[in-house]
PDB file of C-alpha atoms in Angstrom:
ATOM      1  CA  UNK A1433      95.711  29.081 140.455  1.00 37.00           C
ATOM      2  CA  UNK A1434      95.634  26.745 137.530  1.00 39.00           C
ATOM      3  CA  UNK A1435      97.200  23.783 136.038  1.00 39.00           C
ATOM      4  CA  UNK A1436      99.708  23.697 133.687  1.00 39.00           C
ATOM      5  CA  UNK A1437      98.591  23.207 129.803  1.00 39.00           C
ATOM      6  CA  UNK A1438      94.875  24.083 130.941  1.00 39.00           C
ATOM      7  CA  UNK A1439      92.760  26.479 128.611  1.00 37.00           C
ATOM      8  CA  UNK A1440      93.550  29.569 131.062  1.00 38.00           C
ATOM      9  CA  UNK A1441      96.955  29.182 131.776  1.00 44.00           C
ATOM     10  CA  UNK A1442      99.658  30.511 129.487  1.00 42.00           C
ATOM     11  CA  UNK A1443     102.029  27.899 128.094  1.00 45.00           C
ATOM     12  CA  UNK A1444     105.371  28.115 130.079  1.00 47.00           C
ATOM     13  CA  UNK A1445     108.108  29.661 127.703  1.00 50.00           C
ATOM     14  CA  UNK A1446     111.579  28.252 127.630  1.00 52.00           C
ATOM     15  CA  UNK A1447     114.365  30.772 127.824  1.00 52.00           C
ATOM     16  CA  UNK A1448     117.003  30.391 125.573  1.00 58.00           C
ATOM     17  CA  UNK A1449     120.267  30.083 127.452  1.00 56.00           C
ATOM     18  CA  UNK A1450     122.376  32.875 127.664  1.00 56.00           C
ATOM     19  CA  UNK A1451     126.050  33.394 128.338  1.00 56.00           C
ATOM     20  CA  UNK A1452     126.452  33.414 132.246  1.00 56.00           C
ATOM     21  CA  UNK A1453     122.965  32.124 133.072  1.00 59.00           C
ATOM     22  CA  UNK A1454     124.471  28.993 134.895  1.00 64.00           C
ATOM     23  CA  UNK A1455     126.777  31.256 137.177  1.00 66.00           C
ATOM     24  CA  UNK A1456     124.018  33.824 137.628  1.00 68.00           C
ATOM     25  CA  UNK A1457     121.601  30.738 138.718  1.00 67.00           C
ATOM     26  CA  UNK A1458     124.108  29.329 141.465  1.00 78.00           C
ATOM     27  CA  UNK A1459     124.401  33.070 143.029  1.00 87.00           C
ATOM     28  CA  UNK A1460     120.217  32.981 143.116  1.00 85.00           C
ATOM     29  CA  UNK A1461     120.327  29.454 144.671  1.00 87.00           C
ATOM     30  CA  UNK A1462     122.667  30.661 147.490  1.00 88.00           C
ATOM     31  CA  UNK A1463     120.442  33.755 148.041  1.00 90.00           C
ATOM     32  CA  UNK A1464     117.631  31.471 148.444  1.00 92.00           C
ATOM     33  CA  UNK A1465     119.198  28.923 150.689  1.00 92.00           C
ATOM     34  CA  UNK A1466     118.379  30.988 153.952  1.00 93.00           C
ATOM     35  CA  UNK A1467     114.451  30.803 153.211  1.00 95.00           C
ATOM     36  CA  UNK A1468     114.775  27.142 152.144  1.00 93.00           C
ATOM     37  CA  UNK A1469     116.671  25.723 154.998  1.00 95.00           C
ATOM     38  CA  UNK A1470     114.218  28.066 157.464  1.00 95.00           C
ATOM     39  CA  UNK A1471     111.050  26.004 155.812  1.00 93.00           C
ATOM     40  CA  UNK A1472     112.974  22.853 155.513  1.00 94.00           C
ATOM     41  CA  UNK A1473     114.698  22.183 158.859  1.00 96.00           C
ATOM     42  CA  UNK A1474     111.614  22.388 161.091  1.00 94.00           C
ATOM     43  CA  UNK A1475     109.590  19.995 159.051  1.00 93.00           C
ATOM     44  CA  UNK A1476     112.823  17.639 159.304  1.00 94.00           C
ATOM     45  CA  UNK A1477     112.955  17.985 163.053  1.00 93.00           C
ATOM     46  CA  UNK A1478     109.358  17.092 163.243  1.00 92.00           C
ATOM     47  CA  UNK A1479     110.242  13.761 161.033  1.00 92.00           C
ATOM     48  CA  UNK A1480     113.197  12.744 163.165  1.00 91.00           C
ATOM     49  CA  UNK A1481     111.513  13.317 166.201  1.00 90.00           C
ATOM     50  CA  UNK A1482     108.584  11.054 165.554  1.00 88.00           C
ATOM     51  CA  UNK A1483     109.334   7.237 165.106  1.00 88.00           C
ATOM     52  CA  UNK A1484     107.448   4.967 162.744  1.00 90.00           C
ATOM     53  CA  UNK A1485     106.667   2.779 165.657  1.00 91.00           C
ATOM     54  CA  UNK A1486     105.456   5.699 167.558  1.00 90.00           C
ATOM     55  CA  UNK A1487     103.202   6.764 164.757  1.00 91.00           C
ATOM     56  CA  UNK A1488     101.693   3.257 164.416  1.00 91.00           C
ATOM     57  CA  UNK A1489     100.966   3.136 168.141  1.00 91.00           C
ATOM     58  CA  UNK A1490      99.123   6.115 168.847  1.00 92.00           C
ATOM     59  CA  UNK A1491      97.220   5.582 165.319  1.00 91.00           C
ATOM     60  CA  UNK A1492      95.601   2.767 167.153  1.00 92.00           C
ATOM     61  CA  UNK A1493      94.806   4.932 170.019  1.00 92.00           C
ATOM     62  CA  UNK A1494      90.622   6.131 170.466  1.00 93.00           C
ATOM     63  CA  UNK A1495      91.562  10.069 170.773  1.00 91.00           C
ATOM     64  CA  UNK A1496      93.884   9.886 167.866  1.00 93.00           C
ATOM     65  CA  UNK A1497      91.202   7.950 165.405  1.00 94.00           C
ATOM     66  CA  UNK A1498      88.658  10.178 166.476  1.00 95.00           C
ATOM     67  CA  UNK A1499      90.358  13.335 166.148  1.00 95.00           C
ATOM     68  CA  UNK A1500      91.390  12.062 162.495  1.00 95.00           C
ATOM     69  CA  UNK A1501      87.715  10.621 161.762  1.00 96.00           C
ATOM     70  CA  UNK A1502      86.547  14.011 162.500  1.00 96.00           C
ATOM     71  CA  UNK A1503      88.899  16.215 160.749  1.00 96.00           C
ATOM     72  CA  UNK A1504      88.129  14.154 157.284  1.00 96.00           C
ATOM     73  CA  UNK A1505      84.598  14.054 157.509  1.00 96.00           C
ATOM     74  CA  UNK A1506      84.038  17.860 158.378  1.00 97.00           C
ATOM     75  CA  UNK A1507      86.616  18.674 155.920  1.00 97.00           C
ATOM     76  CA  UNK A1508      84.988  16.826 153.544  1.00 97.00           C
ATOM     77  CA  UNK A1509      81.761  18.322 153.943  1.00 98.00           C
ATOM     78  CA  UNK A1510      83.744  21.893 154.186  1.00 98.00           C
ATOM     79  CA  UNK A1511      84.984  20.962 150.573  1.00 97.00           C
ATOM     80  CA  UNK A1512      81.459  20.400 148.955  1.00 97.00           C
ATOM     81  CA  UNK A1513      80.191  23.272 150.606  1.00 98.00           C
ATOM     82  CA  UNK A1514      82.796  25.564 149.490  1.00 97.00           C
ATOM     83  CA  UNK A1515      82.428  24.073 145.804  1.00 97.00           C
ATOM     84  CA  UNK A1516      78.372  24.768 146.000  1.00 97.00           C
ATOM     85  CA  UNK A1517      78.337  27.851 147.423  1.00 97.00           C
ATOM     86  CA  UNK A1518      81.407  29.649 146.113  1.00 96.00           C
ATOM     87  CA  UNK A1519      81.130  28.818 142.501  1.00 96.00           C
ATOM     88  CA  UNK A1520      78.774  31.283 141.994  1.00 95.00           C
ATOM     89  CA  UNK A1521      80.515  33.889 143.860  1.00 96.00           C
ATOM     90  CA  UNK A1522      83.568  33.099 141.918  1.00 96.00           C
ATOM     91  CA  UNK A1523      81.709  33.323 138.606  1.00 94.00           C
ATOM     92  CA  UNK A1524      80.002  36.520 139.590  1.00 94.00           C
ATOM     93  CA  UNK A1525      83.222  38.460 140.242  1.00 94.00           C
ATOM     94  CA  UNK A1526      85.202  36.872 137.113  1.00 93.00           C
ATOM     95  CA  UNK A1527      82.786  37.454 134.273  1.00 89.00           C
ATOM     96  CA  UNK A1528      80.116  40.132 135.716  1.00 87.00           C
ATOM     97  CA  UNK A1529      80.959  44.181 135.995  1.00 88.00           C
ATOM     98  CA  UNK A1530      78.752  46.027 138.849  1.00 88.00           C
ATOM     99  CA  UNK A1531      78.996  48.674 141.252  1.00 92.00           C
ATOM    100  CA  UNK A1532      80.814  47.350 144.245  1.00 91.00           C
ATOM    101  CA  UNK A1533      82.799  44.750 142.780  1.00 90.00           C
ATOM    102  CA  UNK A1534      85.771  45.434 144.134  1.00 93.00           C
ATOM    103  CA  UNK A1535      83.961  45.688 147.732  1.00 94.00           C
ATOM    104  CA  UNK A1536      82.643  42.104 146.923  1.00 94.00           C
ATOM    105  CA  UNK A1537      86.193  40.924 146.027  1.00 94.00           C
ATOM    106  CA  UNK A1538      87.714  42.223 148.966  1.00 94.00           C
ATOM    107  CA  UNK A1539      84.631  40.420 151.338  1.00 94.00           C
ATOM    108  CA  UNK A1540      85.355  37.253 149.720  1.00 94.00           C
ATOM    109  CA  UNK A1541      89.107  37.487 150.238  1.00 94.00           C
ATOM    110  CA  UNK A1542      88.884  39.086 153.472  1.00 94.00           C
ATOM    111  CA  UNK A1543      89.187  35.788 155.676  1.00 94.00           C
ATOM    112  CA  UNK A1544      92.421  34.965 154.137  1.00 92.00           C
ATOM    113  CA  UNK A1545      94.383  37.655 155.775  1.00 93.00           C
ATOM    114  CA  UNK A1546      92.007  37.801 158.903  1.00 94.00           C
ATOM    115  CA  UNK A1547      93.154  36.161 161.929  1.00 94.00           C
ATOM    116  CA  UNK A1548      91.393  33.123 162.917  1.00 92.00           C
ATOM    117  CA  UNK A1549      90.474  34.156 166.381  1.00 94.00           C
ATOM    118  CA  UNK A1550      88.816  37.150 164.945  1.00 96.00           C
ATOM    119  CA  UNK A1551      86.934  34.747 162.860  1.00 96.00           C
ATOM    120  CA  UNK A1552      85.838  32.571 165.499  1.00 96.00           C
ATOM    121  CA  UNK A1553      84.467  35.255 167.703  1.00 97.00           C
ATOM    122  CA  UNK A1554      82.333  36.852 164.501  1.00 96.00           C
ATOM    123  CA  UNK A1555      81.013  33.202 164.154  1.00 97.00           C
ATOM    124  CA  UNK A1556      80.157  33.190 168.034  1.00 96.00           C
ATOM    125  CA  UNK A1557      78.718  36.859 167.954  1.00 96.00           C
ATOM    126  CA  UNK A1558      76.515  35.791 164.599  1.00 96.00           C
ATOM    127  CA  UNK A1559      75.360  32.265 165.134  1.00 96.00           C
ATOM    128  CA  UNK A1560      75.594  31.673 168.822  1.00 93.00           C
ATOM    129  CA  UNK A1561      72.816  31.134 171.050  1.00 91.00           C
ATOM    130  CA  UNK A1562      72.936  34.889 171.981  1.00 91.00           C
ATOM    131  CA  UNK A1563      74.182  36.070 168.661  1.00 93.00           C
ATOM    132  CA  UNK A1564      72.580  38.225 165.725  1.00 94.00           C
ATOM    133  CA  UNK A1565      70.925  35.361 164.079  1.00 95.00           C
ATOM    134  CA  UNK A1566      71.429  32.268 166.792  1.00 92.00           C
ATOM    135  CA  UNK A1567      69.291  33.842 169.217  1.00 90.00           C
ATOM    136  CA  UNK A1568      66.494  34.743 167.358  1.00 92.00           C
ATOM    137  CA  UNK A1569      66.318  31.748 165.690  1.00 91.00           C
ATOM    138  CA  UNK A1570      67.126  29.820 168.679  1.00 91.00           C
ATOM    139  CA  UNK A1571      69.978  27.823 167.114  1.00 90.00           C
ATOM    140  CA  UNK A1572      71.864  25.481 168.733  1.00 90.00           C
ATOM    141  CA  UNK A1573      75.169  25.156 166.705  1.00 93.00           C
ATOM    142  CA  UNK A1574      78.080  26.128 169.074  1.00 93.00           C
ATOM    143  CA  UNK A1575      80.051  23.238 170.254  1.00 93.00           C
ATOM    144  CA  UNK A1576      78.811  20.896 167.653  1.00 95.00           C
ATOM    145  CA  UNK A1577      80.235  19.144 164.284  1.00 96.00           C
ATOM    146  CA  UNK A1578      78.420  21.718 162.366  1.00 96.00           C
ATOM    147  CA  UNK A1579      80.096  24.499 164.317  1.00 97.00           C
ATOM    148  CA  UNK A1580      83.353  22.820 163.163  1.00 97.00           C
ATOM    149  CA  UNK A1581      82.217  22.866 159.388  1.00 98.00           C
ATOM    150  CA  UNK A1582      81.064  26.675 159.474  1.00 97.00           C
ATOM    151  CA  UNK A1583      84.670  27.757 161.041  1.00 97.00           C
ATOM    152  CA  UNK A1584      86.420  25.794 158.373  1.00 97.00           C
ATOM    153  CA  UNK A1585      84.037  27.140 155.710  1.00 97.00           C
ATOM    154  CA  UNK A1586      84.741  30.458 156.888  1.00 97.00           C
ATOM    155  CA  UNK A1587      88.265  30.228 156.536  1.00 96.00           C
ATOM    156  CA  UNK A1588      89.004  27.964 153.677  1.00 97.00           C
ATOM    157  CA  UNK A1589      86.321  29.054 151.133  1.00 96.00           C
ATOM    158  CA  UNK A1590      88.312  31.933 149.965  1.00 96.00           C
ATOM    159  CA  UNK A1591      90.952  29.580 148.698  1.00 96.00           C
ATOM    160  CA  UNK A1592      88.506  27.949 146.379  1.00 97.00           C
ATOM    161  CA  UNK A1593      86.933  31.200 145.285  1.00 96.00           C
ATOM    162  CA  UNK A1594      90.053  32.644 144.422  1.00 95.00           C
ATOM    163  CA  UNK A1595      91.113  29.602 142.063  1.00 95.00           C
ATOM    164  CA  UNK A1596      87.764  29.381 140.308  1.00 96.00           C
ATOM    165  CA  UNK A1597      87.220  33.060 139.819  1.00 95.00           C
ATOM    166  CA  UNK A1598      90.825  32.594 137.922  1.00 94.00           C
ATOM    167  CA  UNK A1599      89.601  29.986 136.145  1.00 94.00           C
ATOM    168  CA  UNK A1600      86.260  31.564 135.001  1.00 94.00           C
ATOM    169  CA  UNK A1601      88.115  35.051 134.076  1.00 93.00           C
ATOM    170  CA  UNK A1602      90.629  32.988 131.922  1.00 90.00           C
ATOM    171  CA  UNK A1603      87.594  31.730 129.536  1.00 90.00           C
ATOM    172  CA  UNK A1604      87.653  33.312 126.250  1.00 90.00           C
ATOM    173  CA  UNK A1605      84.764  35.421 126.066  1.00 88.00           C
ATOM    174  CA  UNK A1606      84.561  34.886 122.331  1.00 88.00           C
ATOM    175  CA  UNK A1607      83.475  31.483 123.276  1.00 87.00           C
ATOM    176  CA  UNK A1608      80.805  32.242 125.343  1.00 86.00           C
ATOM    177  CA  UNK A1609      79.747  34.988 122.814  1.00 86.00           C
ATOM    178  CA  UNK A1610      79.619  32.278 120.086  1.00 90.00           C
ATOM    179  CA  UNK A1611      77.336  29.980 122.536  1.00 87.00           C
ATOM    180  CA  UNK A1612      74.859  32.969 123.110  1.00 86.00           C
ATOM    181  CA  UNK A1613      74.660  33.575 119.248  1.00 83.00           C
ATOM    182  CA  UNK A1614      73.975  29.816 118.902  1.00 81.00           C
ATOM    183  CA  UNK A1615      70.774  30.525 121.195  1.00 83.00           C
ATOM    184  CA  UNK A1616      72.585  29.142 124.737  1.00 82.00           C
ATOM    185  CA  UNK A1617      71.232  30.775 127.651  1.00 84.00           C
ATOM    186  CA  UNK A1618      72.958  31.917 130.842  1.00 85.00           C
ATOM    187  CA  UNK A1619      72.745  29.035 132.313  1.00 89.00           C
ATOM    188  CA  UNK A1620      73.815  26.629 129.438  1.00 88.00           C
ATOM    189  CA  UNK A1621      76.740  28.948 128.549  1.00 88.00           C
ATOM    190  CA  UNK A1622      78.012  28.456 132.116  1.00 89.00           C
ATOM    191  CA  UNK A1623      77.101  24.791 132.407  1.00 87.00           C
ATOM    192  CA  UNK A1624      78.398  23.796 128.761  1.00 85.00           C
ATOM    193  CA  UNK A1625      81.144  26.514 128.133  1.00 89.00           C
ATOM    194  CA  UNK A1626      82.442  27.843 131.067  1.00 91.00           C
ATOM    195  CA  UNK A1627      82.638  25.401 133.440  1.00 91.00           C
ATOM    196  CA  UNK A1628      84.114  22.550 131.537  1.00 91.00           C
ATOM    197  CA  UNK A1629      87.243  25.105 130.573  1.00 91.00           C
ATOM    198  CA  UNK A1630      87.494  26.328 134.466  1.00 92.00           C
ATOM    199  CA  UNK A1631      87.125  22.545 135.993  1.00 92.00           C
ATOM    200  CA  UNK A1632      91.012  22.444 136.640  1.00 90.00           C
ATOM    201  CA  UNK A1633      91.082  25.344 138.266  1.00 93.00           C
ATOM    202  CA  UNK A1634      87.973  24.289 140.460  1.00 95.00           C
ATOM    203  CA  UNK A1635      89.599  21.270 141.136  1.00 93.00           C
ATOM    204  CA  UNK A1636      92.628  22.808 142.396  1.00 93.00           C
ATOM    205  CA  UNK A1637      90.901  25.580 144.570  1.00 95.00           C
ATOM    206  CA  UNK A1638      88.776  22.641 145.993  1.00 96.00           C
ATOM    207  CA  UNK A1639      91.700  20.873 147.158  1.00 95.00           C
ATOM    208  CA  UNK A1640      93.514  23.939 148.387  1.00 94.00           C
ATOM    209  CA  UNK A1641      89.980  24.750 150.338  1.00 96.00           C
ATOM    210  CA  UNK A1642      90.453  21.134 151.739  1.00 97.00           C
ATOM    211  CA  UNK A1643      93.748  21.420 152.967  1.00 95.00           C
ATOM    212  CA  UNK A1644      93.332  24.739 154.598  1.00 95.00           C
ATOM    213  CA  UNK A1645      90.234  23.656 156.560  1.00 96.00           C
ATOM    214  CA  UNK A1646      92.269  20.524 157.580  1.00 96.00           C
ATOM    215  CA  UNK A1647      94.521  22.767 159.620  1.00 94.00           C
ATOM    216  CA  UNK A1648      91.866  25.017 160.718  1.00 95.00           C
ATOM    217  CA  UNK A1649      92.444  25.950 164.527  1.00 95.00           C
ATOM    218  CA  UNK A1650      91.638  29.359 165.551  1.00 94.00           C
ATOM    219  CA  UNK A1651      88.221  29.993 164.725  1.00 96.00           C
ATOM    220  CA  UNK A1652      87.354  26.450 165.620  1.00 96.00           C
ATOM    221  CA  UNK A1653      88.621  26.598 169.180  1.00 96.00           C
ATOM    222  CA  UNK A1654      86.503  29.709 169.927  1.00 96.00           C
ATOM    223  CA  UNK A1655      83.214  28.758 167.908  1.00 96.00           C
ATOM    224  CA  UNK A1656      83.270  25.072 168.296  1.00 95.00           C
ATOM    225  CA  UNK A1657      85.072  24.492 171.218  1.00 94.00           C
ATOM    226  CA  UNK A1658      87.559  21.392 172.069  1.00 93.00           C
ATOM    227  CA  UNK A1659      85.322  18.692 173.054  1.00 92.00           C
ATOM    228  CA  UNK A1660      87.021  15.089 172.452  1.00 91.00           C
ATOM    229  CA  UNK A1661      85.148  12.935 169.914  1.00 89.00           C
ATOM    230  CA  UNK A1662      82.681  15.707 169.098  1.00 93.00           C
ATOM    231  CA  UNK A1663      84.473  19.117 167.976  1.00 95.00           C
ATOM    232  CA  UNK A1664      87.994  18.120 168.834  1.00 95.00           C
ATOM    233  CA  UNK A1665      89.765  18.054 165.174  1.00 96.00           C
ATOM    234  CA  UNK A1666      93.589  17.106 164.707  1.00 96.00           C
ATOM    235  CA  UNK A1667      94.749  20.608 165.276  1.00 95.00           C
ATOM    236  CA  UNK A1668      93.049  20.754 168.487  1.00 95.00           C
ATOM    237  CA  UNK A1669      94.087  17.462 169.639  1.00 94.00           C
ATOM    238  CA  UNK A1670      97.738  18.540 168.957  1.00 94.00           C
ATOM    239  CA  UNK A1671      97.162  21.567 170.922  1.00 92.00           C
ATOM    240  CA  UNK A1672      95.746  19.718 174.056  1.00 89.00           C
ATOM    241  CA  UNK A1673      98.707  17.052 173.451  1.00 87.00           C
ATOM    242  CA  UNK A1674     101.424  19.050 173.788  1.00 84.00           C
ATOM    243  CA  UNK A1675     100.053  19.788 177.470  1.00 82.00           C
ATOM    244  CA  UNK A1676      99.286  16.179 178.345  1.00 83.00           C
ATOM    245  CA  UNK A1677     100.785  13.618 176.049  1.00 87.00           C
ATOM    246  CA  UNK A1678     103.588  14.950 173.610  1.00 89.00           C
ATOM    247  CA  UNK A1679     104.035  11.836 171.243  1.00 91.00           C
ATOM    248  CA  UNK A1680     100.385  11.742 170.763  1.00 92.00           C
ATOM    249  CA  UNK A1681     100.597  15.408 169.481  1.00 92.00           C
ATOM    250  CA  UNK A1682     103.746  14.716 167.539  1.00 93.00           C
ATOM    251  CA  UNK A1683     101.717  11.867 165.761  1.00 93.00           C
ATOM    252  CA  UNK A1684      98.688  14.096 164.895  1.00 94.00           C
ATOM    253  CA  UNK A1685     101.440  16.543 163.570  1.00 94.00           C
ATOM    254  CA  UNK A1686     103.082  13.947 161.111  1.00 94.00           C
ATOM    255  CA  UNK A1687      99.566  12.901 160.201  1.00 94.00           C
ATOM    256  CA  UNK A1688      98.795  16.646 159.178  1.00 94.00           C
ATOM    257  CA  UNK A1689     102.112  17.068 157.505  1.00 94.00           C
ATOM    258  CA  UNK A1690     101.604  13.939 155.324  1.00 93.00           C
ATOM    259  CA  UNK A1691      98.019  14.985 154.136  1.00 93.00           C
ATOM    260  CA  UNK A1692      99.165  18.814 153.278  1.00 92.00           C
ATOM    261  CA  UNK A1693     102.194  17.238 151.504  1.00 91.00           C
ATOM    262  CA  UNK A1694      99.679  14.821 149.491  1.00 91.00           C
ATOM    263  CA  UNK A1695      97.231  17.859 148.535  1.00 90.00           C
ATOM    264  CA  UNK A1696     100.396  20.032 147.399  1.00 88.00           C
ATOM    265  CA  UNK A1697     101.561  17.340 145.404  1.00 88.00           C
ATOM    266  CA  UNK A1698      98.377  16.394 143.685  1.00 85.00           C
ATOM    267  CA  UNK A1699      97.850  20.035 143.037  1.00 83.00           C
ATOM    268  CA  UNK A1700     101.404  20.866 141.923  1.00 79.00           C
ATOM    269  CA  UNK A1701     102.132  17.441 139.935  1.00 77.00           C
ATOM    270  CA  UNK A1702      98.749  15.431 139.402  1.00 63.00           C
ATOM    271  CA  UNK A1703      96.883  18.346 138.191  1.00 65.00           C
ATOM    272  CA  UNK A1704      99.478  19.295 135.658  1.00 62.00           C
ATOM    273  CA  UNK A1705      98.602  16.480 133.436  1.00 58.00           C
ATOM    274  CA  UNK A1706      95.219  18.202 132.593  1.00 56.00           C
TER     275      UNK A1706
END
């Protein structure tokens, strides 16, 4: 994904009006209506079910505050790690040709379609106390905030890598070649040419990774558990709240909806200025 007006997204073309175009557009609106309603009605039901007074009340409770603080703290760390660790991988698949490149791309994309529960089991078998890596190294990661970050990073990093790779791939090769002719090495070409041109895509990918990490549930509950004040993020608190306190779960759901909507508005509207 890329921001409109950026150097790696083609400028949108304005189609010239043709006879009957408005009538055809109306037909497509009617055909799109079932899907639009299907997506809108549940969200509207959630907002109507939660009153501002209820949301304000539960925002003062320790359980909601702990879940909110843990979610925001871990997702911020996850976003930073996704950028730091994912940028080299994105540049590799975008600008380099090597044997097995398609396999590497598939590996980077796999968490997008992999069931989160499978990701949680895989992380547990790799980094748990008796895991492939955790056992020999004596790691004590499970049921800690670090496990929350690892679970979020596993499922959210592809969103950053895919966006960043698109941005790097859209940098004109002639610009990199000109920098090389001027004596710039690989690192300087990356830092002074590729990175400044692709940064809107990297920023967009970072925001999308943050939003995906915020809503992570399956991998987290298996690898990190659901310990209030320690590993219980907002999605996990919602899951527990539906069994114990529905209004608290609805409050957290509304908060998550608001944060997710804000992230999308920032990506779709705010980044278009660049």
